[in-house]
PDB file of C-alpha atoms in Angstrom:
ATOM      1  CA  MET S  41     -34.124  -4.935 -36.526  1.00  0.00           C
ATOM      2  CA  PHE S  42     -33.701  -5.445 -40.360  1.00  0.00           C
ATOM      3  CA  VAL S  43     -32.276  -9.071 -41.115  1.00  0.00           C
ATOM      4  CA  VAL S  44     -30.612  -9.682 -44.409  1.00  0.00           C
ATOM      5  CA  THR S  45     -31.325 -13.101 -45.411  1.00  0.00           C
ATOM      6  CA  ALA S  46     -28.866 -15.557 -47.115  1.00  0.00           C
ATOM      7  CA  ALA S  47     -30.777 -15.564 -50.316  1.00  0.00           C
ATOM      8  CA  ALA S  48     -30.666 -11.558 -50.433  1.00  0.00           C
ATOM      9  CA  GLN S  49     -27.000 -11.800 -49.910  1.00  0.00           C
ATOM     10  CA  THR S  50     -26.290 -14.027 -52.686  1.00  0.00           C
ATOM     11  CA  ARG S  51     -28.720 -12.590 -55.234  1.00  0.00           C
ATOM     12  CA  PRO S  52     -26.797 -11.230 -58.218  1.00  0.00           C
ATOM     13  CA  LYS S  53     -26.938  -7.574 -58.776  1.00  0.00           C
ATOM     14  CA  ARG S  54     -29.177  -6.613 -61.709  1.00  0.00           C
ATOM     15  CA  MET S  55     -27.000  -5.790 -64.700  1.00  0.00           C
ATOM     16  CA  PRO S  56     -27.505  -2.344 -66.256  1.00  0.00           C
ATOM     17  CA  ARG S  57     -29.661  -2.127 -69.335  1.00  0.00           C
ATOM     18  CA  GLU S  58     -27.015  -0.749 -71.590  1.00  0.00           C
ATOM     19  CA  VAL S  59     -24.477  -3.393 -70.475  1.00  0.00           C
ATOM     20  CA  ARG S  60     -26.882  -6.212 -71.161  1.00  0.00           C
ATOM     21  CA  GLU S  61     -27.986  -4.577 -74.543  1.00  0.00           C
ATOM     22  CA  ARG S  62     -24.069  -4.355 -75.642  1.00  0.00           C
ATOM     23  CA  GLN S  63     -23.868  -7.971 -74.848  1.00  0.00           C
ATOM     24  CA  MET S  64     -26.722  -8.986 -77.029  1.00  0.00           C
ATOM     25  CA  LEU S  65     -25.555  -6.787 -79.896  1.00  0.00           C
ATOM     26  CA  ASP S  66     -21.987  -8.259 -79.623  1.00  0.00           C
ATOM     27  CA  ALA S  67     -23.440 -11.740 -79.673  1.00  0.00           C
ATOM     28  CA  ALA S  68     -25.901 -10.812 -82.726  1.00  0.00           C
ATOM     29  CA  VAL S  69     -23.000  -9.305 -84.575  1.00  0.00           C
ATOM     30  CA  ALA S  70     -20.928 -12.480 -84.304  1.00  0.00           C
ATOM     31  CA  VAL S  71     -23.950 -14.886 -85.127  1.00  0.00           C
ATOM     32  CA  PHE S  72     -24.969 -12.404 -88.124  1.00  0.00           C
ATOM     33  CA  ALA S  73     -21.552 -12.503 -89.515  1.00  0.00           C
ATOM     34  CA  ARG S  74     -21.144 -16.274 -89.149  1.00  0.00           C
ATOM     35  CA  ARG S  75     -24.602 -17.325 -90.110  1.00  0.00           C
ATOM     36  CA  GLY S  76     -26.049 -14.697 -92.444  1.00  0.00           C
ATOM     37  CA  TYR S  77     -29.211 -12.925 -91.552  1.00  0.00           C
ATOM     38  CA  ARG S  78     -31.603 -15.695 -92.890  1.00  0.00           C
ATOM     39  CA  ALA S  79     -29.866 -18.570 -91.114  1.00  0.00           C
ATOM     40  CA  ALA S  80     -29.153 -16.722 -87.742  1.00  0.00           C
ATOM     41  CA  SER S  81     -31.460 -17.748 -85.020  1.00  0.00           C
ATOM     42  CA  MET S  82     -32.581 -15.874 -81.892  1.00  0.00           C
ATOM     43  CA  ASP S  83     -31.842 -18.867 -79.727  1.00  0.00           C
ATOM     44  CA  GLU S  84     -28.233 -18.898 -80.898  1.00  0.00           C
ATOM     45  CA  ILE S  85     -27.866 -15.166 -80.311  1.00  0.00           C
ATOM     46  CA  ALA S  86     -29.532 -15.376 -76.817  1.00  0.00           C
ATOM     47  CA  GLU S  87     -27.452 -18.245 -75.828  1.00  0.00           C
ATOM     48  CA  LEU S  88     -24.148 -16.469 -76.771  1.00  0.00           C
ATOM     49  CA  ALA S  89     -25.104 -13.383 -75.006  1.00  0.00           C
ATOM     50  CA  GLY S  90     -25.925 -15.303 -72.045  1.00  0.00           C
ATOM     51  CA  ALA S  91     -29.550 -13.979 -71.862  1.00  0.00           C
ATOM     52  CA  SER S  92     -32.842 -15.583 -72.428  1.00  0.00           C
ATOM     53  CA  LYS S  93     -34.614 -15.285 -75.899  1.00  0.00           C
ATOM     54  CA  PRO S  94     -37.690 -13.323 -74.386  1.00  0.00           C
ATOM     55  CA  LEU S  95     -35.284 -10.871 -72.770  1.00  0.00           C
ATOM     56  CA  VAL S  96     -33.548 -10.434 -76.363  1.00  0.00           C
ATOM     57  CA  TYR S  97     -36.984  -9.793 -77.714  1.00  0.00           C
ATOM     58  CA  LEU S  98     -37.910  -7.345 -74.801  1.00  0.00           C
ATOM     59  CA  TYR S  99     -34.929  -5.335 -75.252  1.00  0.00           C
ATOM     60  CA  LEU S 100     -34.535  -5.349 -79.075  1.00  0.00           C
ATOM     61  CA  ASN S 101     -38.249  -6.276 -80.282  1.00  0.00           C
ATOM     62  CA  SER S 102     -37.593  -8.380 -83.491  1.00  0.00           C
ATOM     63  CA  LYS S 103     -34.886 -10.099 -85.552  1.00  0.00           C
ATOM     64  CA  GLU S 104     -35.158  -7.230 -87.943  1.00  0.00           C
ATOM     65  CA  ASP S 105     -34.820  -4.640 -85.446  1.00  0.00           C
ATOM     66  CA  LEU S 106     -32.036  -6.468 -84.020  1.00  0.00           C
ATOM     67  CA  PHE S 107     -30.112  -6.556 -87.206  1.00  0.00           C
ATOM     68  CA  SER S 108     -30.871  -2.892 -88.029  1.00  0.00           C
ATOM     69  CA  ALA S 109     -29.452  -2.089 -84.610  1.00  0.00           C
ATOM     70  CA  CYS S 110     -26.174  -4.030 -85.424  1.00  0.00           C
ATOM     71  CA  ILE S 111     -25.775  -2.292 -88.645  1.00  0.00           C
ATOM     72  CA  ARG S 112     -26.475   1.247 -87.069  1.00  0.00           C
ATOM     73  CA  ARG S 113     -24.091   0.542 -84.247  1.00  0.00           C
ATOM     74  CA  GLU S 114     -21.190  -0.833 -86.579  1.00  0.00           C
ATOM     75  CA  ALA S 115     -21.714   2.071 -88.996  1.00  0.00           C
ATOM     76  CA  GLU S 116     -21.321   4.693 -86.008  1.00  0.00           C
ATOM     77  CA  ALA S 117     -18.352   2.811 -84.814  1.00  0.00           C
ATOM     78  CA  LEU S 118     -16.764   2.959 -88.319  1.00  0.00           C
ATOM     79  CA  ILE S 119     -17.437   6.582 -89.001  1.00  0.00           C
ATOM     80  CA  ALA S 120     -16.172   7.472 -85.547  1.00  0.00           C
ATOM     81  CA  ALA S 121     -13.023   5.473 -85.841  1.00  0.00           C
ATOM     82  CA  VAL S 122     -12.351   7.377 -89.432  1.00  0.00           C
ATOM     83  CA  ARG S 123     -12.776  10.805 -87.972  1.00  0.00           C
ATOM     84  CA  ALA S 124     -10.988  10.077 -84.752  1.00  0.00           C
ATOM     85  CA  ALA S 125      -7.920   9.142 -86.965  1.00  0.00           C
ATOM     86  CA  VAL S 126      -7.562  12.532 -88.600  1.00  0.00           C
ATOM     87  CA  ASP S 127      -6.075  15.200 -87.254  1.00  0.00           C
ATOM     88  CA  PRO S 128      -6.981  18.592 -88.681  1.00  0.00           C
ATOM     89  CA  GLY S 129      -3.783  20.269 -87.816  1.00  0.00           C
ATOM     90  CA  THR S 130      -1.632  17.785 -90.000  1.00  0.00           C
ATOM     91  CA  PRO S 131      -0.586  18.247 -93.773  1.00  0.00           C
ATOM     92  CA  ALA S 132      -3.099  17.414 -96.179  1.00  0.00           C
ATOM     93  CA  ASP S 133      -1.668  14.142 -97.457  1.00  0.00           C
ATOM     94  CA  ARG S 134      -1.140  13.073 -93.873  1.00  0.00           C
ATOM     95  CA  ARG S 135      -4.956  13.632 -93.139  1.00  0.00           C
ATOM     96  CA  LEU S 136      -5.925  11.335 -96.076  1.00  0.00           C
ATOM     97  CA  TRP S 137      -3.655   8.748 -95.016  1.00  0.00           C
ATOM     98  CA  ASP S 138      -4.665   8.712 -91.457  1.00  0.00           C
ATOM     99  CA  GLY S 139      -8.131   8.436 -92.544  1.00  0.00           C
ATOM    100  CA  LEU S 140      -7.532   5.289 -94.720  1.00  0.00           C
ATOM    101  CA  ARG S 141      -5.487   3.860 -91.867  1.00  0.00           C
ATOM    102  CA  GLY S 142      -8.350   4.440 -89.525  1.00  0.00           C
ATOM    103  CA  PHE S 143     -10.788   2.756 -91.743  1.00  0.00           C
ATOM    104  CA  PHE S 144      -8.552  -0.331 -92.259  1.00  0.00           C
ATOM    105  CA  ALA S 145      -7.562  -0.658 -88.716  1.00  0.00           C
ATOM    106  CA  HIS S 146     -11.204  -0.561 -87.668  1.00  0.00           C
ATOM    107  CA  THR S 147     -12.321  -3.195 -90.248  1.00  0.00           C
ATOM    108  CA  ALA S 148      -9.386  -5.354 -89.430  1.00  0.00           C
ATOM    109  CA  ALA S 149     -10.145  -5.034 -85.779  1.00  0.00           C
ATOM    110  CA  HIS S 150     -13.928  -5.538 -86.158  1.00  0.00           C
ATOM    111  CA  PRO S 151     -14.234  -8.309 -89.025  1.00  0.00           C
ATOM    112  CA  ASP S 152     -17.732  -9.437 -87.946  1.00  0.00           C
ATOM    113  CA  GLY S 153     -18.700  -5.841 -87.786  1.00  0.00           C
ATOM    114  CA  TRP S 154     -17.525  -5.310 -91.377  1.00  0.00           C
ATOM    115  CA  ALA S 155     -18.892  -8.503 -92.571  1.00  0.00           C
ATOM    116  CA  VAL S 156     -22.585  -7.608 -91.244  1.00  0.00           C
ATOM    117  CA  LEU S 157     -22.021  -4.132 -92.886  1.00  0.00           C
ATOM    118  CA  HIS S 158     -20.399  -4.964 -96.215  1.00  0.00           C
ATOM    119  CA  CYS S 159     -21.805  -8.450 -96.844  1.00  0.00           C
ATOM    120  CA  GLN S 160     -24.765  -9.435 -94.945  1.00  0.00           C
ATOM    121  CA  ALA S 161     -26.911  -6.168 -94.959  1.00  0.00           C
ATOM    122  CA  ARG S 162     -26.271  -5.318 -98.709  1.00  0.00           C
ATOM    123  CA  THR S 163     -27.851  -8.826 -99.783  1.00  0.00           C
ATOM    124  CA  HIS S 164     -31.155  -8.676 -97.969  1.00  0.00           C
ATOM    125  CA  GLY S 165     -32.974  -5.264 -99.600  1.00  0.00           C
ATOM    126  CA  GLU S 166     -34.703  -2.799 -97.650  1.00  0.00           C
ATOM    127  CA  PRO S 167     -34.580  -1.672 -94.907  1.00  0.00           C
ATOM    128  CA  PHE S 168     -31.122  -2.910 -94.535  1.00  0.00           C
ATOM    129  CA  ALA S 169     -29.697  -1.806 -97.753  1.00  0.00           C
ATOM    130  CA  LEU S 170     -30.806   1.692 -96.859  1.00  0.00           C
ATOM    131  CA  GLU S 171     -28.978   1.688 -93.737  1.00  0.00           C
ATOM    132  CA  VAL S 172     -25.727   0.694 -95.382  1.00  0.00           C
ATOM    133  CA  ALA S 173     -26.389   3.290 -98.157  1.00  0.00           C
ATOM    134  CA  ALA S 174     -26.581   5.940 -95.607  1.00  0.00           C
ATOM    135  CA  LEU S 175     -23.362   5.007 -94.109  1.00  0.00           C
ATOM    136  CA  ARG S 176     -21.684   5.050 -97.515  1.00  0.00           C
ATOM    137  CA  ARG S 177     -22.864   8.550 -97.978  1.00  0.00           C
ATOM    138  CA  ARG S 178     -21.561   9.500 -94.790  1.00  0.00           C
ATOM    139  CA  LEU S 179     -18.157   8.196 -95.722  1.00  0.00           C
ATOM    140  CA  VAL S 180     -18.269   9.605 -99.051  1.00  0.00           C
ATOM    141  CA  ASP S 181     -18.772  13.067 -97.426  1.00  0.00           C
ATOM    142  CA  VAL S 182     -15.788  12.538 -95.019  1.00  0.00           C
ATOM    143  CA  VAL S 183     -13.511  11.513 -98.226  1.00  0.00           C
ATOM    144  CA  THR S 184     -14.869  14.492-100.201  1.00  0.00           C
ATOM    145  CA  GLN S 185     -13.908  16.795 -97.772  1.00  0.00           C
ATOM    146  CA  LEU S 186     -10.580  15.212 -97.378  1.00  0.00           C
ATOM    147  CA  ILE S 187      -9.772  15.158-101.005  1.00  0.00           C
ATOM    148  CA  THR S 188     -10.956  18.943-101.322  1.00  0.00           C
ATOM    149  CA  GLU S 189      -8.393  19.990 -98.483  1.00  0.00           C
ATOM    150  CA  THR S 190      -5.741  17.815 -99.867  1.00  0.00           C
ATOM    151  CA  ALA S 191      -6.012  19.370-103.416  1.00  0.00           C
ATOM    152  CA  ALA S 192      -6.245  22.919-101.935  1.00  0.00           C
ATOM    153  CA  ASP S 193      -3.407  22.450 -99.190  1.00  0.00           C
ATOM    154  CA  GLY S 194      -1.249  20.701-101.803  1.00  0.00           C
ATOM    155  CA  GLY S 195      -0.821  23.879-104.137  1.00  0.00           C
ATOM    156  CA  CYS S 196      -3.477  22.859-106.560  1.00  0.00           C
ATOM    157  CA  THR S 197      -2.831  24.663-109.919  1.00  0.00           C
ATOM    158  CA  ALA S 198      -5.822  23.216-111.640  1.00  0.00           C
ATOM    159  CA  PRO S 199      -8.833  23.426-109.451  1.00  0.00           C
ATOM    160  CA  LEU S 200     -10.990  20.146-109.528  1.00  0.00           C
ATOM    161  CA  PRO S 201     -14.670  20.481-110.306  1.00  0.00           C
ATOM    162  CA  GLU S 202     -17.125  19.482-107.790  1.00  0.00           C
ATOM    163  CA  THR S 203     -18.407  16.599-109.914  1.00  0.00           C
ATOM    164  CA  GLU S 204     -15.073  15.127-110.246  1.00  0.00           C
ATOM    165  CA  VAL S 205     -14.344  15.448-106.386  1.00  0.00           C
ATOM    166  CA  ALA S 206     -17.413  13.663-105.893  1.00  0.00           C
ATOM    167  CA  GLY S 207     -16.574  10.883-108.547  1.00  0.00           C
ATOM    168  CA  LEU S 208     -13.265  10.453-106.871  1.00  0.00           C
ATOM    169  CA  ALA S 209     -14.698  10.104-103.503  1.00  0.00           C
ATOM    170  CA  HIS S 210     -17.058   7.583-104.505  1.00  0.00           C
ATOM    171  CA  ALA S 211     -14.170   5.535-106.391  1.00  0.00           C
ATOM    172  CA  LEU S 212     -11.925   5.861-103.193  1.00  0.00           C
ATOM    173  CA  VAL S 213     -14.769   4.545-100.948  1.00  0.00           C
ATOM    174  CA  GLY S 214     -15.665   1.821-103.172  1.00  0.00           C
ATOM    175  CA  ALA S 215     -11.950   0.611-103.501  1.00  0.00           C
ATOM    176  CA  ALA S 216     -11.462   0.979 -99.540  1.00  0.00           C
ATOM    177  CA  GLU S 217     -14.542  -1.303 -99.265  1.00  0.00           C
ATOM    178  CA  SER S 218     -13.260  -3.780-101.790  1.00  0.00           C
ATOM    179  CA  LEU S 219      -9.914  -3.856-100.116  1.00  0.00           C
ATOM    180  CA  ALA S 220     -11.155  -4.152 -96.445  1.00  0.00           C
ATOM    181  CA  GLY S 221     -12.686  -7.466 -97.541  1.00  0.00           C
ATOM    182  CA  TRP S 222      -9.727  -8.633 -99.582  1.00  0.00           C
ATOM    183  CA  SER S 223      -7.316  -7.637 -96.531  1.00  0.00           C
ATOM    184  CA  ASN S 224      -9.583  -9.438 -93.864  1.00  0.00           C
ATOM    185  CA  GLU S 225      -9.341 -12.768 -95.730  1.00  0.00           C
ATOM    186  CA  ARG S 226      -5.481 -12.680 -95.627  1.00  0.00           C
ATOM    187  CA  ASP S 227      -4.051 -13.955 -92.640  1.00  0.00           C
ATOM    188  CA  GLY S 228      -1.382 -11.573 -90.938  1.00  0.00           C
ATOM    189  CA  ALA S 229      -2.508  -8.733 -93.494  1.00  0.00           C
ATOM    190  CA  ALA S 230      -1.558  -5.369 -91.824  1.00  0.00           C
ATOM    191  CA  ALA S 231      -3.923  -2.314 -91.920  1.00  0.00           C
ATOM    192  CA  SER S 232      -1.157   0.015 -92.613  1.00  0.00           C
ATOM    193  CA  GLU S 233      -0.072  -2.046 -95.558  1.00  0.00           C
ATOM    194  CA  THR S 234      -3.475  -2.254 -96.992  1.00  0.00           C
ATOM    195  CA  ALA S 235      -3.716   1.642 -96.302  1.00  0.00           C
ATOM    196  CA  ALA S 236      -0.639   2.151 -98.143  1.00  0.00           C
ATOM    197  CA  THR S 237      -1.817   0.129-101.272  1.00  0.00           C
ATOM    198  CA  LEU S 238      -4.591   2.533-101.579  1.00  0.00           C
ATOM    199  CA  MET S 239      -2.902   5.669-100.635  1.00  0.00           C
ATOM    200  CA  ASN S 240      -0.120   5.166-103.293  1.00  0.00           C
ATOM    201  CA  PHE S 241      -2.968   4.561-105.820  1.00  0.00           C
ATOM    202  CA  ALA S 242      -5.078   7.550-104.885  1.00  0.00           C
ATOM    203  CA  TRP S 243      -2.273  10.174-104.102  1.00  0.00           C
ATOM    204  CA  THR S 244      -0.400   9.660-107.243  1.00  0.00           C
ATOM    205  CA  GLY S 245      -3.613  10.332-109.202  1.00  0.00           C
ATOM    206  CA  LEU S 246      -4.835  13.043-107.109  1.00  0.00           C
ATOM    207  CA  GLU S 247      -1.513  14.861-107.203  1.00  0.00           C
ATOM    208  CA  ASN S 248      -1.440  14.633-110.881  1.00  0.00           C
ATOM    209  CA  LEU S 249      -4.898  15.990-111.206  1.00  0.00           C
ATOM    210  CA  SER S 250      -4.498  18.673-109.025  1.00  0.00           C
ATOM    211  CA  HIS S 251      -1.749  20.130-111.077  1.00  0.00           C
ATOM    212  CA  GLY S 252      -3.438  19.484-114.463  1.00  0.00           C
ATOM    213  CA  ARG S 253      -1.641  16.349-115.530  1.00  0.00           C
ATOM    214  CA  ARG S 254      -4.399  14.223-117.095  1.00  0.00           C
ATOM    215  CA  TRP S 255      -4.450  10.844-118.884  1.00  0.00           C
ATOM    216  CA  VAL S 256      -5.847  11.330-122.374  1.00  0.00           C
ATOM    217  CA  PRO S 257      -6.675   8.353-124.390  1.00  0.00           C
ATOM    218  CA  VAL S 258      -4.706   8.027-127.821  1.00  0.00           C
ATOM    219  CA  GLY S 259      -6.599   9.559-130.760  1.00  0.00           C
ATOM    220  CA  ALA S 260      -9.124  11.315-128.438  1.00  0.00           C
TER     221      ALA S 260
END
C-alpha cells in the first residue's frame, strides 16, 4: 500500500516558471526604478522577489539580460495599452484622444515601468537605448496612423505631406513622453487631465493644418 508521509503532505507545490519569472521581473522593475541600473543589486531583486539569487540567474541569466527583459516587458505592455484603448469604429478625434488617454493611464498606473523605460534605459547606452528606440519607433508608427486617419476623417482640405505627418508624430510622442514624467511627479494628477492638455494642443494644430491654416512668420 502507498503511504503518504507527513513531509510529502506539507511539501509546497512547485511554482510554475512563468509565475516565478513574473515575480522576478516585477521585483526587478521596482528596484531598477528606485536604484537605477548601476546601483541595483541582484541580491535586493532576489530578496524582493522571494527567490534565491542563483534562481534569478538561472531564469534570467545576468543583470544585463534581466534589465533588457524588463524593458521589453514594459514596452510591450505600454504598446498594448495604447492599442487596446483605441476603438477603430469611433470618430477620428476620439481615436486620437483615446490613444493619448491609454498612454497616460498606463504610465500613471505603472510609474516604475515608465521610469525604467524613460529614465533608466536611456542613460546607459547600448543595448538598452536600442530597446527604447525600438519602442519609440512603434509608438511613432501608431501615432502616425492616428494622425493620418484623423486628418482624412476630419474632412481634410489640405492633405498633409508624409514627411510632415512623420514630424508631427515624433513631436506628439516626444511631448507625451515628457508629460508622462511630469504628470507622475505631481500628486493626484489625473491621466485624463494630462491627456486633455496634450489633446487640446495637438488637435487645435492638426485641425488647422488639415484645412490649410498655417502659421507663417512675419516677414517670411
